[in-house]
mmCIF file with all atom_site columns, C-alpha atoms in Angstrom:
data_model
loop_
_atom_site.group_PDB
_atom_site.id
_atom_site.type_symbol
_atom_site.label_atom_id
_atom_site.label_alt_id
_atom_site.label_comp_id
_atom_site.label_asym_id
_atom_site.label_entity_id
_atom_site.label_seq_id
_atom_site.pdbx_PDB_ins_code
_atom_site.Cartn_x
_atom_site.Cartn_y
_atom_site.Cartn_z
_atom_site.occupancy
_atom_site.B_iso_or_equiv
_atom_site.pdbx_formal_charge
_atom_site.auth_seq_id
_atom_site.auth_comp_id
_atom_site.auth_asym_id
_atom_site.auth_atom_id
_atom_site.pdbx_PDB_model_num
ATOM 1   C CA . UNK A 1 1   ? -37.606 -22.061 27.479  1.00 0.00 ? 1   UNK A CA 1
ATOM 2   C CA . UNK A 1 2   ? -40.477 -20.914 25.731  1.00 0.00 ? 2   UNK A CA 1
ATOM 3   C CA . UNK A 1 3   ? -40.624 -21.472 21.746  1.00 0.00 ? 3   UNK A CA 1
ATOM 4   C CA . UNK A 1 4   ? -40.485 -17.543 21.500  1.00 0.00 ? 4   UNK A CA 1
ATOM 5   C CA . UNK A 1 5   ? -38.137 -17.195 23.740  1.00 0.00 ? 5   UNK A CA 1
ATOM 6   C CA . UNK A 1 6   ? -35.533 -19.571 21.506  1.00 0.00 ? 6   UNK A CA 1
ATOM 7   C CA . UNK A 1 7   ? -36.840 -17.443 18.381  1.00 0.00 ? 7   UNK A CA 1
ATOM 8   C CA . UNK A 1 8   ? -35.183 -14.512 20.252  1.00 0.00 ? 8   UNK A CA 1
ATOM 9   C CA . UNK A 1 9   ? -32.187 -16.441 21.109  1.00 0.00 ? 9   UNK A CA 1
ATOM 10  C CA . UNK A 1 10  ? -31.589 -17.193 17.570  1.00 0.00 ? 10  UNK A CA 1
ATOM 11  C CA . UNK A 1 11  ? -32.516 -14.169 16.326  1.00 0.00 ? 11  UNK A CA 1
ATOM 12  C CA . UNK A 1 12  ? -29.487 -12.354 18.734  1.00 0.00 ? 12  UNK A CA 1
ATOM 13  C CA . UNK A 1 13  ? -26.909 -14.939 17.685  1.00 0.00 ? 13  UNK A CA 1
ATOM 14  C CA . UNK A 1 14  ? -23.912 -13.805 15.312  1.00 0.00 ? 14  UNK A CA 1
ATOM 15  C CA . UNK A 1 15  ? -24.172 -15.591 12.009  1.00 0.00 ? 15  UNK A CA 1
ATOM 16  C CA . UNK A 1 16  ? -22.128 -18.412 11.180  1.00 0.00 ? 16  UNK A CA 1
ATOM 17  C CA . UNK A 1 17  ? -20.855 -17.256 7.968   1.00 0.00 ? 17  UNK A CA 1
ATOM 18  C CA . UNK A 1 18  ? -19.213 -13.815 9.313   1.00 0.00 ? 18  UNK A CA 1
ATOM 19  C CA . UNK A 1 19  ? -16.414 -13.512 6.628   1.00 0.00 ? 19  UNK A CA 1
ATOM 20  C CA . UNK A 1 20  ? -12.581 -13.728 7.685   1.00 0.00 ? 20  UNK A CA 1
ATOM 21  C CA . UNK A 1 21  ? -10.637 -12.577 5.103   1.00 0.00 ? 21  UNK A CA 1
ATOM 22  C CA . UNK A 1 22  ? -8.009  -15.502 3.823   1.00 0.00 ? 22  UNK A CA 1
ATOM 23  C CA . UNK A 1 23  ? -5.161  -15.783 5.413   1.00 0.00 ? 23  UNK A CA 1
ATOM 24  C CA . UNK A 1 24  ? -3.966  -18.731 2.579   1.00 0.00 ? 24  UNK A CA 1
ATOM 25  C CA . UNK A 1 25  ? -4.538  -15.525 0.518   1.00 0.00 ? 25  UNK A CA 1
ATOM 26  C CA . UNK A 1 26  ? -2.543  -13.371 2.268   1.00 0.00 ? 26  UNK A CA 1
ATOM 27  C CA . UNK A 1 27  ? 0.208   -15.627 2.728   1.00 0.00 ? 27  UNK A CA 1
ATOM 28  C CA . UNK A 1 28  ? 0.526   -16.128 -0.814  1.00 0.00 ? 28  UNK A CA 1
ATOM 29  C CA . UNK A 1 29  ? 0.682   -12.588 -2.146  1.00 0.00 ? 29  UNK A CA 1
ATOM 30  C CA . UNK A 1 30  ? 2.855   -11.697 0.405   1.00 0.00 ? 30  UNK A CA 1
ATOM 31  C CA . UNK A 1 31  ? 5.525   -15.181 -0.330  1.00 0.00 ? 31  UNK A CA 1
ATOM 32  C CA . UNK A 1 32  ? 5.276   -14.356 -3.836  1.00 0.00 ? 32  UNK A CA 1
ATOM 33  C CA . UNK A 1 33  ? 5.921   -10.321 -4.363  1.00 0.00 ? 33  UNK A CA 1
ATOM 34  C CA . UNK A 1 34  ? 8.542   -11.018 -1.418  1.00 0.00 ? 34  UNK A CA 1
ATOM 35  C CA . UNK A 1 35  ? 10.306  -14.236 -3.251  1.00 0.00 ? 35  UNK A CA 1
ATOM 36  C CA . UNK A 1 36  ? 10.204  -11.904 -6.420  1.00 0.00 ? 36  UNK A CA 1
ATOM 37  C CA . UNK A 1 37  ? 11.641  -9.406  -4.920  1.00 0.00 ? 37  UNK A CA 1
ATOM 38  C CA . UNK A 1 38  ? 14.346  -11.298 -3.575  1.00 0.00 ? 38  UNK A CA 1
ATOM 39  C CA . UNK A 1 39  ? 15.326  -13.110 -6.514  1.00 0.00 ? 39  UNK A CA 1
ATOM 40  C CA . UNK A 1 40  ? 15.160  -10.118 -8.664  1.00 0.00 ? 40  UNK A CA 1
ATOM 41  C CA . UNK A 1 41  ? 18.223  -8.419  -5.706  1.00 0.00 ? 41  UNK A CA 1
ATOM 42  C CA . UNK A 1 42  ? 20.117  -11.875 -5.993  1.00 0.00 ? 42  UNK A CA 1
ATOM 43  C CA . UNK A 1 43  ? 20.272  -11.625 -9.759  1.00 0.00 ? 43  UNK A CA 1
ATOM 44  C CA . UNK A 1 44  ? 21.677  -7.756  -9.475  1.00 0.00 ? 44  UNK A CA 1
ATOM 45  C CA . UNK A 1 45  ? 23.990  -8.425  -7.084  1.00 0.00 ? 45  UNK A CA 1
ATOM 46  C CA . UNK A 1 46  ? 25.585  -11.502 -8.991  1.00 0.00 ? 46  UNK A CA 1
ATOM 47  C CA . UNK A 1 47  ? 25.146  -9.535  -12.623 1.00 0.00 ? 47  UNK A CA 1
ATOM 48  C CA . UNK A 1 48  ? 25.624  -6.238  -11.575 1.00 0.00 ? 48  UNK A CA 1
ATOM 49  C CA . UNK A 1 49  ? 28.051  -5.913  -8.059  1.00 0.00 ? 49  UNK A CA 1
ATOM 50  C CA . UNK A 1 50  ? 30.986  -6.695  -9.617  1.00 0.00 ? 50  UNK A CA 1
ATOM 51  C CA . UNK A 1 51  ? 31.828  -8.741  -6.949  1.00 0.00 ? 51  UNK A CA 1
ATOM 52  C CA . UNK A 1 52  ? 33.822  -11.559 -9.483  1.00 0.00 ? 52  UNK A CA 1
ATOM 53  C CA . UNK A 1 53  ? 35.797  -9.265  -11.091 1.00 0.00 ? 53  UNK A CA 1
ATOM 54  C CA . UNK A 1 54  ? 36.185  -5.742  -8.821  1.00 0.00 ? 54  UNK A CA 1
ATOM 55  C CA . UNK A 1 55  ? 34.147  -3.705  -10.707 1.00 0.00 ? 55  UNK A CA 1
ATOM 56  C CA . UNK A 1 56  ? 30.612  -3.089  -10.845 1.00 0.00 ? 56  UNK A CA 1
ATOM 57  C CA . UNK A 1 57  ? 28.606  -2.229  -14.096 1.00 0.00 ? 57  UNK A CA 1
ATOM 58  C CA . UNK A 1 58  ? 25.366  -1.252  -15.476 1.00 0.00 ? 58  UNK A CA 1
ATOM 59  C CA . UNK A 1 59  ? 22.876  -2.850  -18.314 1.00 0.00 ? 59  UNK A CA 1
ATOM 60  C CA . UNK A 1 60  ? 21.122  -0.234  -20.560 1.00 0.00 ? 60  UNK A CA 1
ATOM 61  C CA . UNK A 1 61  ? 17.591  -1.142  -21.391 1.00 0.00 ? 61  UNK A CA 1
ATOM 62  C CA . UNK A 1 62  ? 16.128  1.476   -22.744 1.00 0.00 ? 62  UNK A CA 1
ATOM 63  C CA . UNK A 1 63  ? 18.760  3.966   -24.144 1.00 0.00 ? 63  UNK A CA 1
ATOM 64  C CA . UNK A 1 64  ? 19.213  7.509   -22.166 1.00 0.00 ? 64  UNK A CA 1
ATOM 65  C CA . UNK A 1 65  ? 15.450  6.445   -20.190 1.00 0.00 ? 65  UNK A CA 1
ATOM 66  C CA . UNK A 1 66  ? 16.224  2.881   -18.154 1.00 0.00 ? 66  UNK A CA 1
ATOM 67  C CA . UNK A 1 67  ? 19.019  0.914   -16.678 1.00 0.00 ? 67  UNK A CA 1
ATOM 68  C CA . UNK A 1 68  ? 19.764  -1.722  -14.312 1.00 0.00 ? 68  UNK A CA 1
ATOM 69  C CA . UNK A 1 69  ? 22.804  -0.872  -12.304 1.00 0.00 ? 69  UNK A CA 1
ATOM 70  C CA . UNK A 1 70  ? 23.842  -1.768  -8.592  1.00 0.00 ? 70  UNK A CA 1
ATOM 71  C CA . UNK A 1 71  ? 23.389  0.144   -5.711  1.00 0.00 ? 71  UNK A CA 1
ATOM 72  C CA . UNK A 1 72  ? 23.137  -0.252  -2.098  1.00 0.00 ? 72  UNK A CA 1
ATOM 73  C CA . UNK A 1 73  ? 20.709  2.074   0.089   1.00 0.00 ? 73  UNK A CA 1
ATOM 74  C CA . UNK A 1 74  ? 21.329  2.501   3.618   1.00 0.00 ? 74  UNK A CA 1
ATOM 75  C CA . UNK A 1 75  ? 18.133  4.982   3.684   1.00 0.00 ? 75  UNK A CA 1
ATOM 76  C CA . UNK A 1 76  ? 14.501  4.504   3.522   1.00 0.00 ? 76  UNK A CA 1
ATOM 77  C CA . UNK A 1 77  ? 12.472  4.479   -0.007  1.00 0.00 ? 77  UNK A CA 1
ATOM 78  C CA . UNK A 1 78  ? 14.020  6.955   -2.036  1.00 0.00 ? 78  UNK A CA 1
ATOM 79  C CA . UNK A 1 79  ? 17.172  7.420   0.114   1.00 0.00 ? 79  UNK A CA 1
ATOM 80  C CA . UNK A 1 80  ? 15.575  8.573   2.763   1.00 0.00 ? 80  UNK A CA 1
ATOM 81  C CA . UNK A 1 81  ? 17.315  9.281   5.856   1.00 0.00 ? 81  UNK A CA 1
ATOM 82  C CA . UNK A 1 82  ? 20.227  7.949   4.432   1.00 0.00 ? 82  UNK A CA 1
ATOM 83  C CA . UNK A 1 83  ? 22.794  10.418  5.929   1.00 0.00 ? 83  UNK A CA 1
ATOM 84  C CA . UNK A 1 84  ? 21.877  9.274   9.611   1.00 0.00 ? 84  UNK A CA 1
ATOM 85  C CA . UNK A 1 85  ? 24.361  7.765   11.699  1.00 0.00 ? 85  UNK A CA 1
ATOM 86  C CA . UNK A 1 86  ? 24.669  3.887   11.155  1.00 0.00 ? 86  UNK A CA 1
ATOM 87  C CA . UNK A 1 87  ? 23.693  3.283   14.850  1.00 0.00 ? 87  UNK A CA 1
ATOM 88  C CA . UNK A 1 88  ? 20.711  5.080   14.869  1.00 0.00 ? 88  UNK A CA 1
ATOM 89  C CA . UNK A 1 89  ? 19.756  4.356   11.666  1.00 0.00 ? 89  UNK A CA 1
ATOM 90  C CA . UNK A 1 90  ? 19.551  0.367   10.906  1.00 0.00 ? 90  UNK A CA 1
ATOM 91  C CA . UNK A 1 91  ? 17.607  -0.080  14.295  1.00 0.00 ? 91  UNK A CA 1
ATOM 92  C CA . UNK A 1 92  ? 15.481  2.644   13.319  1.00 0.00 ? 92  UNK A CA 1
ATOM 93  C CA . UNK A 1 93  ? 14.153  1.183   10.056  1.00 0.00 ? 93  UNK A CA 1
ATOM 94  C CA . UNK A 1 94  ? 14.239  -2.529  11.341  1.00 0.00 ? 94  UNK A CA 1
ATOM 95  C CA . UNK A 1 95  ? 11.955  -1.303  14.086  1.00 0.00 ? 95  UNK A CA 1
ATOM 96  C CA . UNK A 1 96  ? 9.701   0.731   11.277  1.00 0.00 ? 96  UNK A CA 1
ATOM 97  C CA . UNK A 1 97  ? 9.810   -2.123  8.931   1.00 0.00 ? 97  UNK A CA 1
ATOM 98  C CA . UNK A 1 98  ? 8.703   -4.814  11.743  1.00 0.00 ? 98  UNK A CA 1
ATOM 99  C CA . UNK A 1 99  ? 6.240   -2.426  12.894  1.00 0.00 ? 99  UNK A CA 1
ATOM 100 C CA . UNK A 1 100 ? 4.638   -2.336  9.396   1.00 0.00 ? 100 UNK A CA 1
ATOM 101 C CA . UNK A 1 101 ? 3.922   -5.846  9.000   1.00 0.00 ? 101 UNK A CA 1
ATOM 102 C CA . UNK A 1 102 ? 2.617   -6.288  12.001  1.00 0.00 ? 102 UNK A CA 1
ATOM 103 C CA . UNK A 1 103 ? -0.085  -3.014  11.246  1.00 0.00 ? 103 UNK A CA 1
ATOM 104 C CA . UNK A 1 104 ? -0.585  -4.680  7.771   1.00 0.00 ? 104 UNK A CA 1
ATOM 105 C CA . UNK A 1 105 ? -1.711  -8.078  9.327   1.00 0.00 ? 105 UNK A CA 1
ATOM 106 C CA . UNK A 1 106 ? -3.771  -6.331  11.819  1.00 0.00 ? 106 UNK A CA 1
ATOM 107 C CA . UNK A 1 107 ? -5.735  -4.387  9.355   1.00 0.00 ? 107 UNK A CA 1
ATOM 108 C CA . UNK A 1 108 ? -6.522  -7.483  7.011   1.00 0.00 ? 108 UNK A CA 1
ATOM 109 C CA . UNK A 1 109 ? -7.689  -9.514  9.461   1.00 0.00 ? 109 UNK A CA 1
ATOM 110 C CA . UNK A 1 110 ? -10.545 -6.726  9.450   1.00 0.00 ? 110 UNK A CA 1
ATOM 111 C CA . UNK A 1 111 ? -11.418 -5.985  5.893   1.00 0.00 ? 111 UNK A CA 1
ATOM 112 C CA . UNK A 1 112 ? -14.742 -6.905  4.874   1.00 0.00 ? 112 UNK A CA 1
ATOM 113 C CA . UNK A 1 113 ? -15.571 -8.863  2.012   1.00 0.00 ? 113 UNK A CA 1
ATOM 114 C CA . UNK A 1 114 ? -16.328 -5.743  -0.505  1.00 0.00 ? 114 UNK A CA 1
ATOM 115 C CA . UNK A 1 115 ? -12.932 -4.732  -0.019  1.00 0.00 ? 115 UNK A CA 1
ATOM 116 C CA . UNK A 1 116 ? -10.923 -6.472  -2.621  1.00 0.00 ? 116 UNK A CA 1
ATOM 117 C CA . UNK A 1 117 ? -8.591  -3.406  -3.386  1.00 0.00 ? 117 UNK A CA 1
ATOM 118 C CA . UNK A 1 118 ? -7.311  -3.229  0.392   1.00 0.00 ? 118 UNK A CA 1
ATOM 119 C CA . UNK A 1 119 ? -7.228  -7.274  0.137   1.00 0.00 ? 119 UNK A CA 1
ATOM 120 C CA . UNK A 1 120 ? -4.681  -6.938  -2.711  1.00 0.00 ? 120 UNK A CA 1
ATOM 121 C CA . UNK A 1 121 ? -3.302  -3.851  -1.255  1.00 0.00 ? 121 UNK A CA 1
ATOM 122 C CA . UNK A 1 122 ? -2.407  -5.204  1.858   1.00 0.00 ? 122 UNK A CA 1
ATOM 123 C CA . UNK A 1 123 ? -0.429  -8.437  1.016   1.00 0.00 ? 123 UNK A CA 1
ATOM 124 C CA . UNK A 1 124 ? 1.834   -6.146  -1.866  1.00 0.00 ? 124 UNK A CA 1
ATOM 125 C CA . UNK A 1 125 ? 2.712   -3.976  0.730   1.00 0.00 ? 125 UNK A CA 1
ATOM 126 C CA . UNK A 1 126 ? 3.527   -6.937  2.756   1.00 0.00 ? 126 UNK A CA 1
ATOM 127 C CA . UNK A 1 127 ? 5.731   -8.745  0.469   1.00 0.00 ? 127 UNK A CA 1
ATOM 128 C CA . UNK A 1 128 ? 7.712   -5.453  -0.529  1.00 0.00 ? 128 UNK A CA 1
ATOM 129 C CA . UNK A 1 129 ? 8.494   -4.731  3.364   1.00 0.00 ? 129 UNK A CA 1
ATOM 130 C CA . UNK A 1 130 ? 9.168   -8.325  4.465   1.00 0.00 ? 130 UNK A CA 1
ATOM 131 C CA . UNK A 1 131 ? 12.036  -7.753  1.185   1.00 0.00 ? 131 UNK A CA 1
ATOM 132 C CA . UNK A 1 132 ? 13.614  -4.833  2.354   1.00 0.00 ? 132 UNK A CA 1
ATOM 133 C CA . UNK A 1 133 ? 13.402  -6.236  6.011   1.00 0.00 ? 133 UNK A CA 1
ATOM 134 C CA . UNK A 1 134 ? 15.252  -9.474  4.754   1.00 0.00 ? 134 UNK A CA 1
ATOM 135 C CA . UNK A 1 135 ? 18.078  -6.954  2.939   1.00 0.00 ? 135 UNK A CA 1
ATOM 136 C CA . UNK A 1 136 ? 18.107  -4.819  6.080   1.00 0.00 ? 136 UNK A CA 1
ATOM 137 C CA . UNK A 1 137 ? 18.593  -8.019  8.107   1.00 0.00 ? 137 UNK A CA 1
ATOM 138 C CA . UNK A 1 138 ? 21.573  -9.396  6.063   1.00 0.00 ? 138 UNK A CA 1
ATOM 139 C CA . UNK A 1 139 ? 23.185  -6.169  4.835   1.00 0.00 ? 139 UNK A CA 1
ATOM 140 C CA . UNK A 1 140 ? 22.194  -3.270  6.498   1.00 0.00 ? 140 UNK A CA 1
ATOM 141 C CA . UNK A 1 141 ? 21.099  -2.147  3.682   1.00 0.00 ? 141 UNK A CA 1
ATOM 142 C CA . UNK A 1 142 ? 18.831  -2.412  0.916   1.00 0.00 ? 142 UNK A CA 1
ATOM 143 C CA . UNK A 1 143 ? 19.535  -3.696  -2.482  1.00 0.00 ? 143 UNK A CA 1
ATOM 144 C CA . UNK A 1 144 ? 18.491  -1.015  -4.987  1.00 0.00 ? 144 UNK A CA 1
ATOM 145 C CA . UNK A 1 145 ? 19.522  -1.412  -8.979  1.00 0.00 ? 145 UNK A CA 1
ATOM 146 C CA . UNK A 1 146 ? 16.090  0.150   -11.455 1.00 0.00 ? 146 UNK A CA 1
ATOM 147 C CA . UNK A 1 147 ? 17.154  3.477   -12.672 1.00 0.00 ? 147 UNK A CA 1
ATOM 148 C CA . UNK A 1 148 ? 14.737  5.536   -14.663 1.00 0.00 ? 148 UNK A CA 1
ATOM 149 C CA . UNK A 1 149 ? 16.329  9.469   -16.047 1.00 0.00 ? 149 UNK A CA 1
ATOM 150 C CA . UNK A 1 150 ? 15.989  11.312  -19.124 1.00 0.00 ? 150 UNK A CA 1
ATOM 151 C CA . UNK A 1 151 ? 18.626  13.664  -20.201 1.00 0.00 ? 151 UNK A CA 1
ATOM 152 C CA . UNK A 1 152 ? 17.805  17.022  -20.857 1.00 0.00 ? 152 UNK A CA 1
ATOM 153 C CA . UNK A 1 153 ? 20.478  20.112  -22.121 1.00 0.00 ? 153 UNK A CA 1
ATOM 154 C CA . UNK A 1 154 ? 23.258  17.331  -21.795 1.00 0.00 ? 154 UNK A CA 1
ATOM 155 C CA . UNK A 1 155 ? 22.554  16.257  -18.045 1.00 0.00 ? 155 UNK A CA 1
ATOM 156 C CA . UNK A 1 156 ? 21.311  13.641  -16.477 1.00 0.00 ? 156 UNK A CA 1
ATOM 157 C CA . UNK A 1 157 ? 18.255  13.539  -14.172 1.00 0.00 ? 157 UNK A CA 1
ATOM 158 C CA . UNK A 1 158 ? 17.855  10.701  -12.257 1.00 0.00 ? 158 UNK A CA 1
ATOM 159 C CA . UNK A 1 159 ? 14.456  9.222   -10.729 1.00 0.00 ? 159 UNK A CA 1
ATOM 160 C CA . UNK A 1 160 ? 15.851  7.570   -7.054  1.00 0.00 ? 160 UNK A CA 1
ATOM 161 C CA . UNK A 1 161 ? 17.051  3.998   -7.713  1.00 0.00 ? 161 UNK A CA 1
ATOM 162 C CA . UNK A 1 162 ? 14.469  1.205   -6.508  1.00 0.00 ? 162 UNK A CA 1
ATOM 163 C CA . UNK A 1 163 ? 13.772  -2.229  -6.590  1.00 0.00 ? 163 UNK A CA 1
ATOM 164 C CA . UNK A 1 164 ? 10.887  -4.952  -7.007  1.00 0.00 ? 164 UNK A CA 1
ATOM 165 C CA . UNK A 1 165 ? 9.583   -4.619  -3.140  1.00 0.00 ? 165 UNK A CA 1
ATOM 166 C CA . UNK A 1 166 ? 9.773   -0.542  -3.429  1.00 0.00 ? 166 UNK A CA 1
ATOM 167 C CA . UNK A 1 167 ? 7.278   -1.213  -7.234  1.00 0.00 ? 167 UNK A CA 1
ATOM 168 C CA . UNK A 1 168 ? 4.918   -3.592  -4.762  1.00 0.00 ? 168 UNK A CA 1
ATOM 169 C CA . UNK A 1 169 ? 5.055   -1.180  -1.530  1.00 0.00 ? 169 UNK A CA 1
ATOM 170 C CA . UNK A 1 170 ? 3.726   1.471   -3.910  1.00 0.00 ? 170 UNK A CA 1
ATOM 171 C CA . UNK A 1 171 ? 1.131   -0.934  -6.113  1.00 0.00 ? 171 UNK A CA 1
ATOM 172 C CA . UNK A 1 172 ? -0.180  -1.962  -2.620  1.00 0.00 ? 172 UNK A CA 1
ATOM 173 C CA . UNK A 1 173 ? -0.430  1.534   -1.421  1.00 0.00 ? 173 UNK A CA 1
ATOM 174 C CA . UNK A 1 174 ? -2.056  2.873   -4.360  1.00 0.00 ? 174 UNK A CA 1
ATOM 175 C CA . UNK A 1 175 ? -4.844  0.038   -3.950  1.00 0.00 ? 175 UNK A CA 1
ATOM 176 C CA . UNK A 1 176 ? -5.240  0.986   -0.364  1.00 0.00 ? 176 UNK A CA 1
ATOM 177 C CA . UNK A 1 177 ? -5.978  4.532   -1.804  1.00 0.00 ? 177 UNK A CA 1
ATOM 178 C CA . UNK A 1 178 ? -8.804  3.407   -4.062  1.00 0.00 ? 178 UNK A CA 1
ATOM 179 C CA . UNK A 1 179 ? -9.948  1.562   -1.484  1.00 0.00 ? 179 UNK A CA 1
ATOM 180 C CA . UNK A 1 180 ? -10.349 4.651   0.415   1.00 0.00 ? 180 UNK A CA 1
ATOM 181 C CA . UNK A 1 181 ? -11.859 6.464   -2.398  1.00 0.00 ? 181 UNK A CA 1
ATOM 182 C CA . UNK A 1 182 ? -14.505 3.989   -2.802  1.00 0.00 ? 182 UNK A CA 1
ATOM 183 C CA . UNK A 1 183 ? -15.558 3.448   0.419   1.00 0.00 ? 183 UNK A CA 1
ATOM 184 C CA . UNK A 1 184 ? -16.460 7.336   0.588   1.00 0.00 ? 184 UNK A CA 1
ATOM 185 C CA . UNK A 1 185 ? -18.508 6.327   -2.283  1.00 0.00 ? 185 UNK A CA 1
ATOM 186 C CA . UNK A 1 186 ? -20.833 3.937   0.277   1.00 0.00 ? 186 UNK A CA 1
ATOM 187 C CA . UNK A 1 187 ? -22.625 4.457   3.336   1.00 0.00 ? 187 UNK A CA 1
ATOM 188 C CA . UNK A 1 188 ? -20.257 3.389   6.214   1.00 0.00 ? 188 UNK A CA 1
ATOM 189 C CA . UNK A 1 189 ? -18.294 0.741   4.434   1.00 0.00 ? 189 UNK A CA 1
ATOM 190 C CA . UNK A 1 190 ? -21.412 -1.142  3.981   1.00 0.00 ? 190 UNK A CA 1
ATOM 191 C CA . UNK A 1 191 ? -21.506 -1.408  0.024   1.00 0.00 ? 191 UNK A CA 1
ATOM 192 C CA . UNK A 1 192 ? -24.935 0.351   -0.039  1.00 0.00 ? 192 UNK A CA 1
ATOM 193 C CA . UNK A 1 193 ? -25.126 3.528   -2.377  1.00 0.00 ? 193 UNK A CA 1
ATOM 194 C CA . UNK A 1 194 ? -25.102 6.830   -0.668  1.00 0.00 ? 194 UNK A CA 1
ATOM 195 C CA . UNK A 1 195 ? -28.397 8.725   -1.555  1.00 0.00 ? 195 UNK A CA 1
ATOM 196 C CA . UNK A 1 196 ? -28.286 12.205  -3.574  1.00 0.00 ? 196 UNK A CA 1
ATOM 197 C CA . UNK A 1 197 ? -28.651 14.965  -1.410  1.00 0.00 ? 197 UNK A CA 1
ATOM 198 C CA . UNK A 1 198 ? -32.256 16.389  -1.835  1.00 0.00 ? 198 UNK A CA 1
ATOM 199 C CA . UNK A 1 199 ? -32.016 19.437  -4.065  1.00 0.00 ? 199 UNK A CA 1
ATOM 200 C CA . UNK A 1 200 ? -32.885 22.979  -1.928  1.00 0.00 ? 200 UNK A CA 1
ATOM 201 C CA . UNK A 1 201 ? -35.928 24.755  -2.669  1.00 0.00 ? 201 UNK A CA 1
ATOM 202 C CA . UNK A 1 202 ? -36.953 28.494  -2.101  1.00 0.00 ? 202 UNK A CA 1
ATOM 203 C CA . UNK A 1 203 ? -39.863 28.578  0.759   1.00 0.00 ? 203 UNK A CA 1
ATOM 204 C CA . UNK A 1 204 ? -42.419 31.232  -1.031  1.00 0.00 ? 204 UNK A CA 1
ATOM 205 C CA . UNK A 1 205 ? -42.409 34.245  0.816   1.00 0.00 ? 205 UNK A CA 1
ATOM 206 C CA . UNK A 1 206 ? -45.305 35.097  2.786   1.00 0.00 ? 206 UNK A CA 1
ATOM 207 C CA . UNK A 1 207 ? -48.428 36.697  1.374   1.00 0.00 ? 207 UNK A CA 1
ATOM 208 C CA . UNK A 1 208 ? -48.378 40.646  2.574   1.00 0.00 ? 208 UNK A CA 1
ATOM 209 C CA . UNK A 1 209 ? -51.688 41.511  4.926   1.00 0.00 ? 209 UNK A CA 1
ATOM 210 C CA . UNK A 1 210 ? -54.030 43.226  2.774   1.00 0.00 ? 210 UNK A CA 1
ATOM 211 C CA . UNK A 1 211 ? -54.865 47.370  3.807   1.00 0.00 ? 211 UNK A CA 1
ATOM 212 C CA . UNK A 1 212 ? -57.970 47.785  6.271   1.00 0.00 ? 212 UNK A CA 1
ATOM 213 C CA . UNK A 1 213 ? -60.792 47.649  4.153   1.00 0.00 ? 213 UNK A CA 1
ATOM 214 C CA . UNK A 1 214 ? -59.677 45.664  1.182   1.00 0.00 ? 214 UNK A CA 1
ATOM 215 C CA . UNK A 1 215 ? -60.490 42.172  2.527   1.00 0.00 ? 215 UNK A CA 1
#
């Protein structure tokens, strides 16, 4: 092999330092939103349940705005799709819960190193669905007990009841949104400014021909 012909070779070889994203990182976001989230549901259901003496209660934290009280959800985020029937319905979300992590892990294992919304995103939404899986797992259900409402004429309007993993799903989506928006702001992805568009300009019209004679 010619001395050019190992340039070349070199030249064509991937580099060395092509960047993996951190799976140490990801493993620790995810652990500690989902151990938060956990521990936050164990806390409810031994304060609030009422499971030592029959009867479960609430903890005003913010008078006529924020509560904690216990609730189980058999539904999604939000109740949804609670009213399906109990056979259908806890296979359905274990399947759409397992199906999430594994898209999550997929898609970090891609991001580039520019990305560090989607690299915080990712690992939220992580922790909050491996928490809800864990619930779905051991009750069926998830473990729901934030309520936000504000009164208004003498009634009660209630946001949906959620929990810590619900607060990191969204926080994780939300970054995965910026991320989004900022990569339209870049050429491909690649962290290089997109040019401004050149502004338009009139052609001049052409000159009329000049009568027989005249020139």
């Amino acid at each position: 092999m010619t001395g050019q012909d190992a340039e070349e070779t070199r030249a064509e070889a991937p580099p060395n330092d092509a960047y993996r994203p951190s799976l140490l990182f990801l493993a620790v976001v995810t652990v500690v939103s989902a151990a938060a989230d956990l521990a936050s549901k164990g806390w409810a259901k031994a304060a609030l349940s009422g499971a030592d003496k029959g009867r479960a209660k609430s903890i005003e934290v913010i008078k006529d705005h924020f509560d904690f009280i216990y609730t189980l959800n058999p539904g999604g985020a939000w109740s949804f799709l609670r009213s399906l029937p109990e056979n259908l319905r806890r296979p359905f979300f274990l399947f759409v819960s397992s199906a999430a992590i594994v898209f999550i892990v997929s898609v970090y294992r891609r991001i580039h190193r520019d990305q560090w919304a989607m690299r915080w995103g990712l690992p939220l939404a992580l922790g909050g669905a491996v928490g809800n899986l864990v619930d779905r797992i051991r009750y069926g259900s998830v473990i729901d007990f934030i309520d936000f409402y504000v009164i208004r004429n003498g009634r009660e309007i209630h946001w949906p009841t959620f929990n810590v993993a619900d607060i990191a799903i969204v926080a994780g989506v939300l970054l995965m949104a910026l991320d989004t928006f900022l990569s339209r702001k870049t050429r491909g992805g690649s962290g290089e400014p997109v040019p401004p568009a050149e502004p338009l300009t009139a052609s001049p019209a052409p000159e009329a021909p000049l009568p027989p004679g005249e020139a």
